[in-house]
Tab-separated table of C-alpha atoms in Angstrom:
chain	number	residue	atom	x	y	z
A	1121	MET	CA	0.000	0.000	0.000
A	1122	ALA	CA	1.325	3.423	-0.948
A	1123	LEU	CA	1.521	6.233	1.584
A	1124	ILE	CA	-1.270	8.722	0.879
A	1125	MET	CA	-1.334	12.242	2.312
A	1126	HIS	CA	-4.699	13.903	2.938
A	1127	ALA	CA	-3.926	17.570	3.546
A	1128	GLY	CA	-6.847	19.569	2.182
A	1129	HIS	CA	-4.616	21.164	-0.462
A	1130	LYS	CA	-1.072	20.809	-1.774
A	1131	GLN	CA	0.228	24.000	-0.087
A	1132	ASN	CA	-0.286	22.742	3.455
A	1133	LYS	CA	3.035	23.553	5.171
A	1134	ASN	CA	2.361	20.952	7.860
A	1135	ALA	CA	2.282	18.275	5.152
A	1136	PHE	CA	5.577	19.593	3.749
A	1137	LYS	CA	7.371	18.261	6.842
A	1138	ALA	CA	6.639	14.646	5.872
A	1139	PHE	CA	7.334	15.197	2.161
A	1140	ILE	CA	10.787	16.679	2.870
A	1141	ALA	CA	11.598	13.845	5.297
A	1142	ALA	CA	10.466	11.434	2.549
A	1143	GLU	CA	12.905	13.029	0.062
A	1144	TYR	CA	15.806	12.464	2.477
A	1145	ASN	CA	14.756	8.866	3.108
A	1146	GLY	CA	13.825	7.924	-0.452
A	1147	VAL	CA	10.201	7.275	0.536
A	1148	ARG	CA	7.320	7.921	-1.860
A	1149	ILE	CA	4.190	9.716	-0.660
A	1150	GLU	CA	1.204	10.399	-2.903
A	1151	TRP	CA	-1.191	13.297	-2.519
A	1152	GLY	CA	-4.759	12.297	-1.782
A	1153	PRO	CA	-7.708	14.023	-3.481
A	1154	ASP	CA	-8.399	17.655	-2.579
A	1155	LEU	CA	-10.741	17.990	0.358
A	1156	GLU	CA	-13.558	20.429	0.875
A	1157	MET	CA	-12.877	21.440	4.461
A	1158	GLY	CA	-15.999	21.452	6.584
A	1159	VAL	CA	-17.584	18.858	4.306
A	1160	THR	CA	-15.233	16.024	3.275
A	1161	ASN	CA	-13.418	15.984	6.615
A	1162	LYS	CA	-16.745	15.488	8.422
A	1163	THR	CA	-17.721	12.348	6.519
A	1164	PRO	CA	-17.744	8.956	8.315
A	1165	GLU	CA	-14.949	7.725	6.005
A	1166	PHE	CA	-12.611	10.584	6.979
A	1167	LEU	CA	-13.520	10.451	10.675
A	1168	LYS	CA	-12.453	6.790	10.703
A	1169	MET	CA	-8.941	8.023	9.801
A	1170	ASN	CA	-8.966	10.962	12.223
A	1171	PRO	CA	-11.838	11.256	14.720
A	1172	ILE	CA	-10.934	14.941	15.247
A	1173	GLY	CA	-11.573	15.681	11.575
A	1174	LYS	CA	-8.327	17.625	11.086
A	1175	VAL	CA	-5.665	17.503	8.381
A	1176	PRO	CA	-3.049	16.364	7.565
A	1177	VAL	CA	-3.648	12.611	7.798
A	1178	LEU	CA	-1.309	9.983	6.343
A	1179	GLU	CA	-2.693	6.645	5.224
A	1180	THR	CA	-0.109	3.902	5.865
A	1181	PRO	CA	0.013	0.084	5.873
A	1182	ASP	CA	0.081	0.359	9.682
A	1183	GLY	CA	-3.082	2.467	9.771
A	1184	PRO	CA	-3.797	6.206	9.532
A	1185	ILE	CA	-1.576	8.724	11.355
A	1186	PHE	CA	-2.568	12.295	12.176
A	1187	GLU	CA	-0.776	15.345	13.674
A	1188	SER	CA	1.981	16.666	11.394
A	1189	ASN	CA	4.937	16.031	13.713
A	1190	ALA	CA	3.823	12.446	14.339
A	1191	ILE	CA	3.522	11.929	10.569
A	1192	ALA	CA	7.007	13.367	9.987
A	1193	ARG	CA	8.451	11.089	12.692
A	1194	TYR	CA	6.814	8.035	11.092
A	1195	VAL	CA	8.318	8.872	7.695
A	1196	ALA	CA	11.732	9.592	9.246
A	1197	ARG	CA	11.727	6.129	10.887
A	1198	LEU	CA	10.937	4.253	7.655
A	1199	LYS	CA	14.639	4.111	6.739
A	1200	ALA	CA	16.644	2.164	9.314
A	1201	ASP	CA	19.927	4.042	8.785
A	1202	SER	CA	18.355	7.482	8.346
A	1203	SER	CA	20.410	10.387	9.663
A	1204	LEU	CA	17.257	12.414	10.331
A	1205	TYR	CA	17.094	11.071	13.871
A	1206	GLY	CA	20.691	11.927	14.658
A	1207	SER	CA	22.870	9.656	16.758
A	1208	SER	CA	21.732	10.250	20.353
A	1209	LEU	CA	18.537	10.665	22.334
A	1210	ILE	CA	18.852	14.429	22.441
A	1211	ASP	CA	18.822	14.467	18.635
A	1212	TYR	CA	15.146	13.468	18.768
A	1213	LEU	CA	14.085	16.960	19.827
A	1214	ASP	CA	11.571	18.549	17.487
A	1215	GLU	CA	10.434	21.632	19.393
A	1216	SER	CA	9.562	24.508	17.088
A	1217	PRO	CA	8.704	28.190	17.391
A	1218	TYR	CA	5.071	29.072	17.878
A	1219	PHE	CA	3.567	31.783	15.663
A	1220	PRO	CA	0.799	33.632	17.528
A	1221	PRO	CA	-1.744	36.058	15.992
A	1222	VAL	CA	-0.454	39.359	14.705
A	1223	GLU	CA	-1.047	41.576	17.698
A	1224	GLU	CA	1.278	43.732	19.769
A	1225	ALA	CA	1.640	41.260	22.606
A	1226	ALA	CA	2.048	38.391	20.170
A	1227	ILE	CA	4.730	40.220	18.199
A	1228	ALA	CA	6.689	40.666	21.421
A	1229	ALA	CA	6.313	36.935	22.128
A	1230	LEU	CA	7.384	36.119	18.567
A	1231	LYS	CA	10.481	38.305	18.972
A	1232	ARG	CA	11.360	36.512	22.194
A	1233	ALA	CA	11.098	33.114	20.472
A	1234	LEU	CA	13.114	34.231	17.446
A	1235	GLY	CA	15.660	35.881	19.737
A	1236	ALA	CA	16.222	32.622	21.612
A	1237	LEU	CA	16.559	30.711	18.336
A	1238	ASN	CA	18.909	33.405	16.978
A	1239	THR	CA	21.177	33.125	20.022
A	1240	TYR	CA	21.380	29.341	19.658
A	1241	LEU	CA	22.058	29.495	15.918
A	1242	ALA	CA	24.863	32.016	16.415
A	1243	SER	CA	27.143	29.057	17.120
A	1244	ASN	CA	25.258	26.214	15.400
A	1245	THR	CA	24.601	25.588	11.699
A	1246	TYR	CA	21.768	23.143	12.437
A	1247	LEU	CA	19.564	22.562	15.464
A	1248	VAL	CA	21.200	19.245	16.290
A	1249	GLY	CA	24.611	17.962	15.194
A	1250	HIS	CA	26.210	18.830	11.864
A	1251	SER	CA	23.593	17.792	9.301
A	1252	VAL	CA	19.876	18.143	8.593
A	1253	THR	CA	17.644	16.315	11.086
A	1254	LEU	CA	13.912	16.064	11.561
A	1255	ALA	CA	14.102	19.010	13.975
A	1256	ASP	CA	15.381	21.248	11.138
A	1257	ILE	CA	12.623	20.089	8.791
A	1258	ILE	CA	9.878	20.830	11.315
A	1259	VAL	CA	11.249	24.204	12.424
A	1260	THR	CA	11.883	25.356	8.834
A	1261	CYS	CA	8.346	24.425	7.803
A	1262	ASN	CA	7.001	26.332	10.802
A	1263	LEU	CA	9.096	29.369	9.844
A	1264	LEU	CA	7.950	29.124	6.219
A	1265	TRP	CA	4.543	30.738	6.678
A	1266	GLY	CA	6.052	33.564	8.719
A	1267	PHE	CA	8.697	34.412	6.127
A	1268	THR	CA	6.251	34.256	3.204
A	1269	HIS	CA	3.182	35.891	4.783
A	1270	LEU	CA	4.093	37.878	7.889
A	1271	MET	CA	7.744	38.699	8.568
A	1272	THR	CA	9.239	41.322	6.258
A	1273	LYS	CA	12.988	41.793	5.783
A	1274	SER	CA	12.970	44.781	8.154
A	1275	PHE	CA	11.522	42.489	10.845
A	1276	THR	CA	13.766	39.449	10.341
A	1277	SER	CA	16.955	41.509	9.985
A	1278	GLU	CA	16.985	41.686	13.802
A	1279	PHE	CA	17.643	37.927	13.752
A	1280	PRO	CA	20.498	37.402	11.239
A	1281	HIS	CA	21.306	33.846	12.364
A	1282	VAL	CA	17.665	32.778	11.945
A	1283	GLU	CA	17.711	34.323	8.451
A	1284	ARG	CA	20.895	32.454	7.544
A	1285	TYR	CA	19.483	29.202	8.904
A	1286	PHE	CA	16.123	29.524	7.106
A	1287	TRP	CA	17.548	30.440	3.689
A	1288	THR	CA	20.212	27.728	3.963
A	1289	LEU	CA	17.550	25.089	4.578
A	1290	VAL	CA	14.930	26.162	2.033
A	1291	ASN	CA	17.624	26.231	-0.659
A	1292	GLN	CA	18.677	22.633	-0.019
A	1293	PRO	CA	17.713	20.557	-3.120
A	1294	LYS	CA	15.381	18.230	-1.221
A	1295	PHE	CA	13.595	21.176	0.412
A	1296	GLN	CA	13.352	22.977	-2.936
A	1297	LYS	CA	11.766	19.941	-4.587
A	1298	ILE	CA	8.826	20.189	-2.165
A	1299	LEU	CA	8.665	23.915	-1.387
A	1300	GLY	CA	9.663	25.330	-4.768
A	1301	GLU	CA	11.037	28.869	-4.841
A	1302	VAL	CA	10.526	30.625	-1.522
A	1303	LYS	CA	10.184	34.422	-1.517
A	1304	GLN	CA	10.002	36.609	1.556
A	1305	ILE	CA	7.035	38.945	1.823
A	1306	ASP	CA	7.952	42.538	0.859
A	1307	SER	CA	5.267	44.339	2.836
A	1308	LEU	CA	2.212	43.523	4.889
A	1309	PRO	CA	-1.133	44.138	3.189
A	1310	PRO	CA	-3.213	46.920	4.777
A	1311	VAL	CA	-5.834	45.750	7.238
A	1312	GLN	CA	-9.313	46.536	5.955
A	1313	ALA	CA	-11.652	47.997	8.558
A	1314	ALA	CA	-14.838	46.011	8.765
A	1315	LYS	CA	-17.830	47.876	7.389
A	1316	LYS	CA	-21.047	48.011	9.317
A	1317	PRO	CA	-23.884	46.162	7.623
A	1318	SER	CA	-26.312	48.560	5.980
A	1319	GLN	CA	-29.818	48.609	7.361
A	1320	PRO	CA	-32.447	47.377	4.917
A	1321	LYS	CA	-34.709	50.151	3.742
A	1322	GLU	CA	-38.408	49.868	4.333
A	1323	SER	CA	-40.515	49.765	1.220
A	1324	ALA	CA	-41.522	53.308	0.396
A	1325	LYS	CA	-45.155	54.174	0.670
A	1326	PRO	CA	-46.707	57.079	-1.197
A	1327	LYS	CA	-46.957	60.087	1.120
A	1328	PRO	CA	-49.316	63.018	1.035
A	1329	LYS	CA	-48.012	66.047	-0.900
A	1330	ASP	CA	-47.860	68.197	2.267
A	1331	GLU	CA	-45.496	65.722	3.957
A	1332	GLN	CA	-43.318	65.514	0.836
A	1333	LYS	CA	-42.904	69.322	0.822
A	1334	LYS	CA	-41.927	69.378	4.533
A	1335	GLU	CA	-39.319	66.642	4.011
A	1336	ALA	CA	-37.929	68.461	0.990
A	1337	LYS	CA	-37.380	71.591	3.140
A	1338	LYS	CA	-35.635	69.553	5.834
A	1339	GLU	CA	-33.308	67.924	3.284
A	1340	VAL	CA	-32.147	71.325	2.037
A	1341	THR	CA	-30.760	72.175	5.474
A	1342	LYS	CA	-28.896	68.859	5.852
A	1343	PRO	CA	-25.283	68.618	4.575
A	1344	LYS	CA	-24.983	66.072	1.800
A	1345	ALA	CA	-23.088	62.946	2.747
A	1346	GLU	CA	-20.510	61.725	0.285
A	1347	ALA	CA	-21.252	58.486	-1.503
A	1348	GLY	CA	-20.111	55.469	0.478
A	1349	GLU	CA	-19.389	57.548	3.583
A	1350	GLU	CA	-19.979	55.631	6.806
A	1351	GLU	CA	-19.541	56.525	10.409
A	1352	GLU	CA	-16.569	54.935	12.091
A	1353	GLU	CA	-15.910	54.642	15.762
A	1354	ALA	CA	-13.101	56.848	16.990
A	1355	PRO	CA	-10.015	54.753	17.766
A	1356	LYS	CA	-9.565	54.157	21.457
A	1357	PRO	CA	-6.458	55.844	22.885
A	1358	LYS	CA	-3.653	53.437	23.770
A	1359	PRO	CA	-3.098	53.056	27.502
A	1360	LYS	CA	-0.140	55.098	28.701
A	1361	ASN	CA	3.003	53.449	29.961
A	1362	PRO	CA	2.996	53.758	33.784
A	1363	LEU	CA	6.435	55.393	33.559
A	1364	ASP	CA	4.890	58.265	31.576
A	1365	LEU	CA	2.595	58.955	34.534
A	1366	LEU	CA	5.447	59.507	37.006
A	1367	PRO	CA	6.120	63.038	38.281
A	1368	PRO	CA	8.476	65.017	36.002
A	1369	SER	CA	12.181	64.456	36.601
A	1370	LYS	CA	14.915	67.058	36.494
A	1371	MET	CA	17.063	64.522	34.609
A	1372	ILE	CA	16.501	64.628	30.850
A	1373	LEU	CA	17.583	61.200	29.638
A	1374	ASP	CA	18.245	62.292	26.044
A	1375	GLU	CA	20.573	65.060	27.269
A	1376	TRP	CA	22.647	62.501	29.170
A	1377	LYS	CA	22.754	60.188	26.134
A	1378	ARG	CA	23.969	63.074	23.938
A	1379	LEU	CA	26.656	64.007	26.482
A	1380	TYR	CA	27.810	60.372	26.637
A	1381	SER	CA	27.959	60.044	22.837
A	1382	ASN	CA	29.657	63.390	22.179
A	1383	THR	CA	32.379	63.232	24.839
A	1384	LYS	CA	35.550	62.005	23.130
A	1385	THR	CA	38.245	63.268	25.552
A	1386	ASN	CA	38.508	63.866	29.305
A	1387	PHE	CA	35.621	61.428	29.757
A	1388	ARG	CA	35.869	61.263	33.556
A	1389	GLU	CA	35.974	65.077	33.934
A	1390	VAL	CA	33.222	65.800	31.391
A	1391	ALA	CA	30.810	62.865	30.958
A	1392	ILE	CA	31.050	61.218	34.387
A	1393	LYS	CA	30.861	64.541	36.218
A	1394	GLY	CA	27.970	65.547	33.968
A	1395	PHE	CA	26.138	62.313	34.748
A	1396	TRP	CA	26.241	62.830	38.502
A	1397	ASP	CA	25.233	66.491	38.075
A	1398	MET	CA	22.195	65.390	36.031
A	1399	TYR	CA	21.259	62.273	37.998
A	1400	ASP	CA	17.904	62.484	39.789
A	1401	PRO	CA	17.619	59.723	42.432
A	1402	GLU	CA	13.915	60.486	42.883
A	1403	GLY	CA	13.021	60.102	39.202
A	1404	TYR	CA	15.523	57.383	38.228
A	1405	SER	CA	17.262	54.372	39.766
A	1406	LEU	CA	20.542	52.570	39.033
A	1407	TRP	CA	20.892	48.791	38.932
A	1408	PHE	CA	23.792	46.337	38.728
A	1409	CYS	CA	23.156	43.037	36.950
A	1410	ASP	CA	25.272	39.883	36.937
A	1411	TYR	CA	24.743	36.962	34.569
A	1412	LYS	CA	23.769	33.832	36.536
A	1413	TYR	CA	25.447	31.284	34.281
A	1414	ASN	CA	28.915	32.641	33.579
A	1415	ASP	CA	30.373	29.114	33.648
A	1416	GLU	CA	28.610	28.562	30.288
A	1417	ASN	CA	30.449	31.491	28.654
A	1418	THR	CA	33.291	29.414	27.215
A	1419	VAL	CA	33.265	30.780	23.631
A	1420	SER	CA	33.960	34.494	23.196
A	1421	PHE	CA	31.823	35.219	20.120
A	1422	VAL	CA	28.881	33.248	21.515
A	1423	THR	CA	29.068	35.287	24.726
A	1424	LEU	CA	29.215	38.548	22.753
A	1425	ASN	CA	26.223	37.469	20.638
A	1426	LYS	CA	24.318	36.629	23.805
A	1427	VAL	CA	24.847	40.153	25.136
A	1428	GLY	CA	24.055	41.703	21.757
A	1429	GLY	CA	20.768	39.802	21.582
A	1430	PHE	CA	19.864	41.002	25.071
A	1431	LEU	CA	20.406	44.628	24.040
A	1432	GLN	CA	18.298	44.107	20.905
A	1433	ARG	CA	15.422	42.786	22.966
A	1434	MET	CA	15.710	45.743	25.350
A	1435	ASP	CA	14.763	48.084	22.510
A	1436	LEU	CA	11.243	48.424	23.945
A	1437	ALA	CA	12.780	50.317	26.915
A	1438	ARG	CA	14.914	52.773	24.918
A	1439	LYS	CA	12.768	55.749	25.951
A	1440	TYR	CA	13.194	54.928	29.640
A	1441	ALA	CA	16.664	53.402	30.033
A	1442	PHE	CA	20.414	53.616	29.530
A	1443	GLY	CA	22.711	50.639	29.977
A	1444	LYS	CA	26.295	49.366	29.878
A	1445	MET	CA	27.139	45.676	29.485
A	1446	LEU	CA	30.688	44.467	30.099
A	1447	VAL	CA	32.155	41.136	28.993
A	1448	ILE	CA	35.084	40.556	31.354
A	1449	GLY	CA	38.117	38.293	31.168
A	1450	SER	CA	40.972	37.426	28.845
A	1451	GLU	CA	40.218	33.684	28.985
A	1452	PRO	CA	37.009	31.660	29.364
A	1453	PRO	CA	34.735	31.411	31.158
A	1454	PHE	CA	33.902	35.071	30.578
A	1455	LYS	CA	31.916	37.135	33.071
A	1456	VAL	CA	28.989	39.307	31.984
A	1457	LYS	CA	28.097	42.252	34.197
A	1458	GLY	CA	25.936	45.284	33.547
A	1459	LEU	CA	24.785	48.666	34.800
A	1460	TRP	CA	21.319	50.021	33.995
A	1461	LEU	CA	19.634	53.365	34.560
A	1462	PHE	CA	15.824	53.034	34.642
A	1463	ARG	CA	13.041	55.595	34.943
A	1464	GLY	CA	11.328	55.096	38.300
A	1465	GLN	CA	12.450	53.279	41.421
A	1466	GLU	CA	12.110	49.671	40.212
A	1467	VAL	CA	13.081	47.637	37.183
A	1468	PRO	CA	10.094	48.365	34.867
A	1469	GLN	CA	7.538	45.574	34.982
A	1470	PHE	CA	6.833	45.711	31.239
A	1471	VAL	CA	10.532	45.034	30.599
A	1472	ILE	CA	10.478	42.020	32.947
A	1473	ASN	CA	7.355	40.731	31.171
A	1474	GLU	CA	8.588	41.184	27.607
A	1475	CYS	CA	12.363	40.574	27.743
A	1476	TYR	CA	13.056	36.992	28.820
A	1477	ASP	CA	16.776	37.750	29.349
A	1478	MET	CA	15.938	39.655	32.547
A	1479	GLU	CA	15.527	36.436	34.526
A	1480	LEU	CA	18.992	35.289	33.449
A	1481	TYR	CA	20.579	38.029	35.586
A	1482	GLU	CA	20.786	38.830	39.286
A	1483	TRP	CA	19.624	42.435	39.827
A	1484	LYS	CA	20.815	44.671	42.664
A	1485	LYS	CA	19.780	48.276	43.212
A	1486	VAL	CA	22.697	50.706	43.531
A	1487	ASP	CA	23.038	52.579	46.822
A	1488	ILE	CA	24.615	55.878	45.746
A	1489	SER	CA	25.277	56.815	49.376
A	1490	ASP	CA	27.915	54.075	49.278
A	1491	GLU	CA	30.984	55.674	47.675
A	1492	ALA	CA	32.349	52.290	46.556
A	1493	GLN	CA	29.138	51.519	44.623
A	1494	LYS	CA	29.083	55.033	43.186
A	1495	GLU	CA	32.674	54.646	41.962
A	1496	ARG	CA	31.781	51.257	40.428
A	1497	VAL	CA	28.978	52.987	38.467
A	1498	SER	CA	31.467	55.559	37.154
A	1499	GLN	CA	33.940	52.864	36.120
A	1500	MET	CA	31.279	50.880	34.248
A	1501	ILE	CA	30.059	53.964	32.375
A	1502	GLU	CA	33.577	54.862	31.214
A	1503	ASP	CA	34.671	51.253	30.430
A	1504	ALA	CA	37.528	51.474	32.928
A	1505	GLU	CA	40.162	48.820	32.356
A	1506	PRO	CA	41.185	46.731	34.139
A	1507	PHE	CA	37.742	46.373	35.717
A	1508	GLU	CA	37.837	44.811	39.168
A	1509	GLY	CA	41.300	43.474	38.370
A	1510	GLU	CA	40.397	41.823	35.036
A	1511	ALA	CA	40.715	42.764	31.359
A	1512	LEU	CA	37.679	43.821	29.341
A	1513	LEU	CA	36.868	41.603	26.378
A	1514	ASP	CA	34.170	44.043	25.215
A	1515	ALA	CA	31.841	46.786	26.418
A	1516	LYS	CA	28.454	47.467	24.845
A	1517	CYS	CA	26.237	50.489	25.374
A	1518	PHE	CA	22.440	50.752	25.244
A	1519	LYS	CA	21.366	54.313	24.594
């Protein structure tokens, strides 16, 4: 019995997972007839294959299989010496990014997922090992819809390692045979506002002449509405960030950022002195952060990419924050330490919620009455070297 794929249509990206795995394993899968969703998938014959009534479903000699990852695993196992399952238990992982609806909160979640994947791929060509595995097939197929329908180049450019990974995979011959030419979406189509349904008009009844004259007079005084004009509800104002509701501060953050950027000489006398003159301990707070897992920082460029990704994901706080991140040490493991200036007296809650890196660091509020802590702040701002007796591998600024 041949393997038959029931997928509703031949552009079902969840079915592509099995077809690509089949190309690597030399397995033949045939497309089943097109389905009319909502009709064919509710018939008794289809429900015998999948009681849930969903696609894709693969007919096999062992019985029907549904759920796309389960189907892909079945096809990957059909060849005894297949490399798609790697060589160890950990190679069986097939977790993939989740693409939520296009909303503000979901975009932030999507960026977090892509950021994590980007950090991992900074030092790995594939998800597992040194060749294509089932994990790569599943993740690439899940990324496919995003690249072709949702994520423009300006969006994905924040995740260069994900871009490299995706285009490397979709241009592999066996991927190309199933996916064809893949093109990234240039721009998102405008969202059409839903029109209110027009009220049916009552059948006109002949009216007395006196009433017709009165209505004619009233119509003269009314402004003429343009054809097709409809009332639209006024957009609701976006809720303000709680930090915008704080009392005004004497410290103007942009002025400090300009002073920092424009000071090229005598940094301690000009920029550091200027910072402490501007600093408003009532309107702002200073925080030290220390990476919790420095023993993992054994490769310099991976550590630098990790810090760079963190700063990218902090972009949502640019209006309210300034930061310095130091990568310390001449040999691994490298230490990552940071200094952050935040509006308000606490680390902003929206940053904690949206930037998953925050939980990877220990945070300690600076006590500026302690001269030793105050001097440490100054040293971190000016990239003093050596820092706490060790060489600086790199210093990055968020401004």
